[in-house]
Amino acid sequence: GAVVSQHPSWVICKSGTSVKIECRSLDFQATTMFWYRQFPKQSLMLMATSNEGSKATYEQGVEKDKFLINHASLTLSTLTVTSAHPEDSSFYICSAPPGLAASYEQYFGPGTRLTVT
Amino acid sequence: QKEVEQNSGPLSVPEGAIASLNCTYSDRGSQSFFWYRQYSGKSPELIMFIYSNGDKEDGRFTAQLNKASQYVSLLIRDSQPSDSATYLCAAPPRDDYKLSFGAGTTVTVRA
């Protein structure tokens, strides 16, 4: 149980275009999902908390107009990188607590590797 | 001060040895602590969590928590080449469910 999927697993896009990444909880519902970014040889940095039915909460320094998050349902959150630039190239990972209740445990999706050329 | 700090490593151990990983945290209100393993190019996977002071064992892994010293450790016994990975320590701050991750310690087990 507690499987989280992401799509696509990797994507290459041109500078200035937008890219949407999907995060799905396959066998459970999640009111909250988290989006992380990881640069090579660095740790995970939380970008934002996605909340079903309300606006996402962004971490300090993360541009909410550039990284659009939509928690469309209890099993789907999307992250759209708008007007992508090469510095946005990174490994984007989502996670979700296993269930509707708040929980410290998180299960991670397999990640999406974004390359902006 | 970072919320979660790990000994930077990298750590190289021979096969069969014990790998010892350390983590300290700054928020005394943190109540739970997690160890994740991340293979190169993959997302993290949860291997251990601990809430109470003392030791918690799961197979070859032992997590140790000392809340007074704000210290969490992970021991990997009988290390195997398949244990070669980056290990991330994580903790949520007080009254929050967001995880703060340490920088990670890369472990290499030499055959």
mmCIF file of C-alpha atoms in Angstrom:
data_model
loop_
_atom_site.group_PDB
_atom_site.id
_atom_site.type_symbol
_atom_site.label_atom_id
_atom_site.label_comp_id
_atom_site.label_asym_id
_atom_site.label_seq_id
_atom_site.Cartn_x
_atom_site.Cartn_y
_atom_site.Cartn_z
ATOM 1 C CA GLY A 1 0.000 0.000 0.000
ATOM 2 C CA ALA A 2 0.821 3.739 0.097
ATOM 3 C CA VAL A 3 2.021 3.982 -3.503
ATOM 4 C CA VAL A 4 2.669 7.373 -5.033
ATOM 5 C CA SER A 5 3.251 7.783 -8.747
ATOM 6 C CA GLN A 6 4.581 10.662 -10.787
ATOM 7 C CA HIS A 7 4.270 11.475 -14.444
ATOM 8 C CA PRO A 8 6.327 11.987 -16.447
ATOM 9 C CA SER A 9 9.423 10.332 -15.038
ATOM 10 C CA TRP A 10 11.591 12.604 -17.111
ATOM 11 C CA VAL A 11 11.002 15.531 -19.413
ATOM 12 C CA ILE A 12 13.104 17.778 -21.603
ATOM 13 C CA CYS A 13 11.699 21.147 -22.552
ATOM 14 C CA LYS A 14 12.900 24.315 -24.167
ATOM 15 C CA SER A 15 13.564 27.464 -22.226
ATOM 16 C CA GLY A 16 10.447 29.595 -21.901
ATOM 17 C CA THR A 17 7.951 26.761 -22.111
ATOM 18 C CA SER A 18 5.838 25.340 -19.290
ATOM 19 C CA VAL A 19 5.893 21.817 -17.944
ATOM 20 C CA LYS A 20 3.277 20.039 -15.848
ATOM 21 C CA ILE A 21 4.187 17.250 -13.460
ATOM 22 C CA GLU A 22 1.518 15.011 -11.951
ATOM 23 C CA CYS A 23 1.616 13.332 -8.577
ATOM 24 C CA ARG A 24 -0.952 10.652 -7.796
ATOM 25 C CA SER A 25 -1.683 8.592 -4.723
ATOM 26 C CA LEU A 26 -2.685 5.242 -6.209
ATOM 27 C CA ASP A 27 -4.187 3.341 -3.300
ATOM 28 C CA PHE A 28 -5.050 6.003 -0.777
ATOM 29 C CA GLN A 29 -6.442 9.490 -0.550
ATOM 30 C CA ALA A 30 -4.332 12.442 0.458
ATOM 31 C CA THR A 31 -5.508 15.865 1.527
ATOM 32 C CA THR A 32 -1.913 17.000 1.622
ATOM 33 C CA MET A 33 0.965 16.410 -0.741
ATOM 34 C CA PHE A 34 4.424 17.867 -0.635
ATOM 35 C CA TRP A 35 6.621 18.969 -3.523
ATOM 36 C CA TYR A 36 10.395 18.847 -3.243
ATOM 37 C CA ARG A 37 13.230 19.816 -5.509
ATOM 38 C CA GLN A 38 16.641 18.187 -5.434
ATOM 39 C CA PHE A 39 19.695 19.469 -7.262
ATOM 40 C CA PRO A 40 22.594 17.099 -7.961
ATOM 41 C CA LYS A 41 24.438 16.009 -4.812
ATOM 42 C CA GLN A 42 22.163 18.109 -2.631
ATOM 43 C CA SER A 43 19.420 17.211 -0.238
ATOM 44 C CA LEU A 44 15.687 17.543 -0.747
ATOM 45 C CA MET A 45 14.341 21.043 -0.419
ATOM 46 C CA LEU A 46 10.656 21.444 0.279
ATOM 47 C CA MET A 47 9.084 23.778 -2.238
ATOM 48 C CA ALA A 48 5.453 23.781 -1.225
ATOM 49 C CA THR A 49 2.632 21.971 0.509
ATOM 50 C CA SER A 50 -0.295 21.137 -1.715
ATOM 51 C CA ASN A 51 -3.676 21.203 0.007
ATOM 52 C CA GLU A 52 -6.801 19.682 -1.492
ATOM 53 C CA GLY A 53 -9.523 22.301 -1.675
ATOM 54 C CA SER A 54 -7.337 25.250 -0.799
ATOM 55 C CA LYS A 55 -4.292 27.146 -1.961
ATOM 56 C CA ALA A 56 -0.850 25.676 -1.756
ATOM 57 C CA THR A 57 1.555 26.889 0.882
ATOM 58 C CA TYR A 58 4.932 27.858 -0.506
ATOM 59 C CA GLU A 59 8.239 27.835 1.302
ATOM 60 C CA GLN A 60 10.237 30.995 1.619
ATOM 61 C CA GLY A 61 12.044 31.854 -1.570
ATOM 62 C CA VAL A 62 9.846 29.750 -3.855
ATOM 63 C CA GLU A 63 8.013 31.800 -6.482
ATOM 64 C CA LYS A 64 4.365 30.804 -6.385
ATOM 65 C CA ASP A 65 3.686 32.374 -9.776
ATOM 66 C CA LYS A 66 6.419 30.298 -11.340
ATOM 67 C CA PHE A 67 5.619 26.997 -9.659
ATOM 68 C CA LEU A 68 1.873 26.583 -9.903
ATOM 69 C CA ILE A 69 0.357 23.887 -7.746
ATOM 70 C CA ASN A 70 -3.149 22.530 -8.090
ATOM 71 C CA HIS A 71 -4.506 19.827 -5.805
ATOM 72 C CA ALA A 72 -7.352 18.808 -8.055
ATOM 73 C CA SER A 73 -8.637 15.851 -6.059
ATOM 74 C CA LEU A 74 -7.808 13.650 -3.102
ATOM 75 C CA THR A 75 -5.512 11.586 -5.326
ATOM 76 C CA LEU A 76 -3.939 14.142 -7.660
ATOM 77 C CA SER A 77 -1.670 17.151 -7.287
ATOM 78 C CA THR A 78 0.052 18.879 -10.177
ATOM 79 C CA LEU A 79 3.092 21.119 -10.297
ATOM 80 C CA THR A 80 3.461 23.369 -13.325
ATOM 81 C CA VAL A 81 6.811 24.993 -13.925
ATOM 82 C CA THR A 82 5.980 28.085 -15.951
ATOM 83 C CA SER A 83 8.433 29.777 -18.289
ATOM 84 C CA ALA A 84 11.073 27.229 -17.442
ATOM 85 C CA HIS A 85 14.739 28.172 -17.565
ATOM 86 C CA PRO A 86 17.877 26.036 -17.429
ATOM 87 C CA GLU A 87 18.288 26.800 -13.715
ATOM 88 C CA ASP A 88 14.960 25.043 -13.118
ATOM 89 C CA SER A 89 16.518 21.787 -14.289
ATOM 90 C CA SER A 90 16.264 19.515 -11.291
ATOM 91 C CA PHE A 91 14.757 16.375 -9.822
ATOM 92 C CA TYR A 92 11.213 17.094 -8.640
ATOM 93 C CA ILE A 93 9.730 14.710 -6.103
ATOM 94 C CA CYS A 94 6.321 14.631 -4.499
ATOM 95 C CA SER A 95 5.274 12.876 -1.337
ATOM 96 C CA ALA A 96 2.107 12.247 0.599
ATOM 97 C CA PRO A 97 1.171 11.082 4.066
ATOM 98 C CA PRO A 98 -0.674 7.755 3.786
ATOM 99 C CA GLY A 99 -4.243 8.800 4.453
ATOM 100 C CA LEU A 100 -6.591 11.658 5.147
ATOM 101 C CA ALA A 101 -5.378 12.243 8.690
ATOM 102 C CA ALA A 102 -2.285 14.324 9.275
ATOM 103 C CA SER A 103 0.768 12.155 9.641
ATOM 104 C CA TYR A 104 4.489 12.514 9.998
ATOM 105 C CA GLU A 105 5.113 9.590 7.667
ATOM 106 C CA GLN A 106 5.465 10.385 4.006
ATOM 107 C CA TYR A 107 5.686 8.182 0.965
ATOM 108 C CA PHE A 108 7.583 9.485 -1.986
ATOM 109 C CA GLY A 109 6.855 9.314 -5.658
ATOM 110 C CA PRO A 110 9.614 8.111 -7.992
ATOM 111 C CA GLY A 111 10.491 11.654 -9.030
ATOM 112 C CA THR A 112 10.514 13.611 -12.281
ATOM 113 C CA ARG A 113 13.773 14.698 -13.819
ATOM 114 C CA LEU A 114 13.341 17.995 -15.628
ATOM 115 C CA THR A 115 15.927 19.247 -18.084
ATOM 116 C CA VAL A 116 15.455 22.691 -19.587
ATOM 117 C CA THR A 117 17.527 23.385 -22.674
ATOM 118 C CA GLN B 1 21.544 26.887 12.145
ATOM 119 C CA LYS B 2 20.029 24.236 9.951
ATOM 120 C CA GLU B 3 17.107 22.365 11.430
ATOM 121 C CA VAL B 4 18.645 18.974 10.735
ATOM 122 C CA GLU B 5 22.358 18.346 10.323
ATOM 123 C CA GLN B 6 24.167 15.175 9.389
ATOM 124 C CA ASN B 7 27.801 14.174 9.476
ATOM 125 C CA SER B 8 28.821 14.957 5.983
ATOM 126 C CA GLY B 9 30.656 11.817 5.032
ATOM 127 C CA PRO B 10 31.176 10.262 2.620
ATOM 128 C CA LEU B 11 31.482 7.102 4.628
ATOM 129 C CA SER B 12 33.255 4.063 3.277
ATOM 130 C CA VAL B 13 33.041 0.760 5.134
ATOM 131 C CA PRO B 14 34.090 -2.784 4.241
ATOM 132 C CA GLU B 15 31.438 -5.377 3.636
ATOM 133 C CA GLY B 16 30.245 -6.903 6.864
ATOM 134 C CA ALA B 17 31.222 -3.905 9.004
ATOM 135 C CA ILE B 18 28.956 -1.533 10.908
ATOM 136 C CA ALA B 19 28.146 1.812 9.321
ATOM 137 C CA SER B 20 27.294 4.544 11.810
ATOM 138 C CA LEU B 21 25.393 7.624 10.703
ATOM 139 C CA ASN B 22 24.713 10.634 12.892
ATOM 140 C CA CYS B 23 22.148 13.396 12.848
ATOM 141 C CA THR B 24 21.403 16.330 15.126
ATOM 142 C CA TYR B 25 18.337 18.530 15.155
ATOM 143 C CA SER B 26 17.704 22.013 16.452
ATOM 144 C CA ASP B 27 13.999 22.027 17.341
ATOM 145 C CA ARG B 28 13.455 20.505 20.778
ATOM 146 C CA GLY B 29 9.796 20.225 19.906
ATOM 147 C CA SER B 30 10.433 17.668 17.171
ATOM 148 C CA GLN B 31 8.809 14.420 18.179
ATOM 149 C CA SER B 32 9.549 12.009 15.384
ATOM 150 C CA PHE B 33 12.565 11.218 13.296
ATOM 151 C CA PHE B 34 12.984 9.440 10.029
ATOM 152 C CA TRP B 35 15.780 7.798 8.116
ATOM 153 C CA TYR B 36 15.436 7.560 4.363
ATOM 154 C CA ARG B 37 17.687 5.756 1.911
ATOM 155 C CA GLN B 38 18.175 7.244 -1.518
ATOM 156 C CA TYR B 39 19.898 5.436 -4.323
ATOM 157 C CA SER B 40 21.472 7.537 -7.034
ATOM 158 C CA GLY B 41 18.828 8.867 -9.397
ATOM 159 C CA LYS B 42 15.952 7.529 -7.319
ATOM 160 C CA SER B 43 13.588 9.047 -4.811
ATOM 161 C CA PRO B 44 13.977 8.431 -1.063
ATOM 162 C CA GLU B 45 12.516 5.375 0.584
ATOM 163 C CA LEU B 46 11.681 5.189 4.253
ATOM 164 C CA ILE B 47 13.752 2.667 6.163
ATOM 165 C CA MET B 48 13.255 3.607 9.807
ATOM 166 C CA PHE B 49 11.360 5.964 12.038
ATOM 167 C CA ILE B 50 11.688 6.497 15.754
ATOM 168 C CA TYR B 51 9.608 8.436 18.258
ATOM 169 C CA SER B 52 10.893 7.344 21.657
ATOM 170 C CA ASN B 53 14.233 7.690 23.369
ATOM 171 C CA GLY B 54 16.398 4.641 23.074
ATOM 172 C CA ASP B 55 16.981 2.104 20.369
ATOM 173 C CA LYS B 56 14.722 0.704 17.713
ATOM 174 C CA GLU B 57 15.843 -2.261 15.697
ATOM 175 C CA ASP B 58 14.579 -3.482 12.341
ATOM 176 C CA GLY B 59 16.625 -6.213 10.766
ATOM 177 C CA ARG B 60 20.148 -4.954 10.212
ATOM 178 C CA PHE B 61 19.155 -1.361 10.982
ATOM 179 C CA THR B 62 19.091 0.224 14.428
ATOM 180 C CA ALA B 63 17.929 3.766 15.039
ATOM 181 C CA GLN B 64 18.938 5.491 18.259
ATOM 182 C CA LEU B 65 17.304 8.604 19.664
ATOM 183 C CA ASN B 66 18.509 10.829 22.461
ATOM 184 C CA LYS B 67 16.125 13.742 22.865
ATOM 185 C CA ALA B 68 18.156 15.361 25.638
ATOM 186 C CA SER B 69 21.128 15.622 23.302
ATOM 187 C CA GLN B 70 18.929 16.181 20.236
ATOM 188 C CA TYR B 71 20.735 13.393 18.511
ATOM 189 C CA VAL B 72 19.572 10.614 16.214
ATOM 190 C CA SER B 73 21.734 7.903 14.760
ATOM 191 C CA LEU B 74 21.412 4.982 12.390
ATOM 192 C CA LEU B 75 23.529 1.874 12.570
ATOM 193 C CA ILE B 76 23.729 -0.528 9.670
ATOM 194 C CA ARG B 77 25.078 -3.873 10.786
ATOM 195 C CA ASP B 78 26.669 -6.421 8.478
ATOM 196 C CA SER B 79 26.857 -3.817 5.742
ATOM 197 C CA GLN B 80 26.258 -5.081 2.229
ATOM 198 C CA PRO B 81 27.194 -3.525 -1.121
ATOM 199 C CA SER B 82 23.472 -2.997 -1.684
ATOM 200 C CA ASP B 83 23.489 -0.611 1.290
ATOM 201 C CA SER B 84 25.611 1.804 -0.736
ATOM 202 C CA ALA B 85 23.394 4.868 -0.967
ATOM 203 C CA THR B 86 22.796 8.284 0.504
ATOM 204 C CA TYR B 87 21.029 8.238 3.852
ATOM 205 C CA LEU B 88 18.840 11.191 4.756
ATOM 206 C CA CYS B 89 17.785 12.103 8.256
ATOM 207 C CA ALA B 90 14.499 13.995 8.513
ATOM 208 C CA ALA B 91 12.381 15.517 11.224
ATOM 209 C CA PRO B 92 9.274 17.678 11.307
ATOM 210 C CA PRO B 93 9.506 20.823 13.428
ATOM 211 C CA ARG B 94 7.173 21.343 16.355
ATOM 212 C CA ASP B 95 3.489 21.518 15.432
ATOM 213 C CA ASP B 96 4.108 20.833 11.763
ATOM 214 C CA TYR B 97 4.053 17.870 9.447
ATOM 215 C CA LYS B 98 6.588 19.180 6.951
ATOM 216 C CA LEU B 99 9.846 17.279 6.936
ATOM 217 C CA SER B 100 13.195 19.004 7.195
ATOM 218 C CA PHE B 101 15.931 16.929 5.641
ATOM 219 C CA GLY B 102 19.586 16.823 6.478
ATOM 220 C CA ALA B 103 22.139 17.080 3.724
ATOM 221 C CA GLY B 104 22.560 13.315 3.640
ATOM 222 C CA THR B 105 25.478 10.996 4.208
ATOM 223 C CA THR B 106 26.720 8.913 1.304
ATOM 224 C CA VAL B 107 27.722 5.431 2.303
ATOM 225 C CA THR B 108 29.850 3.155 0.168
ATOM 226 C CA VAL B 109 30.226 -0.470 1.172
ATOM 227 C CA ARG B 110 33.383 -2.001 -0.259
ATOM 228 C CA ALA B 111 33.143 -5.616 -1.313
#
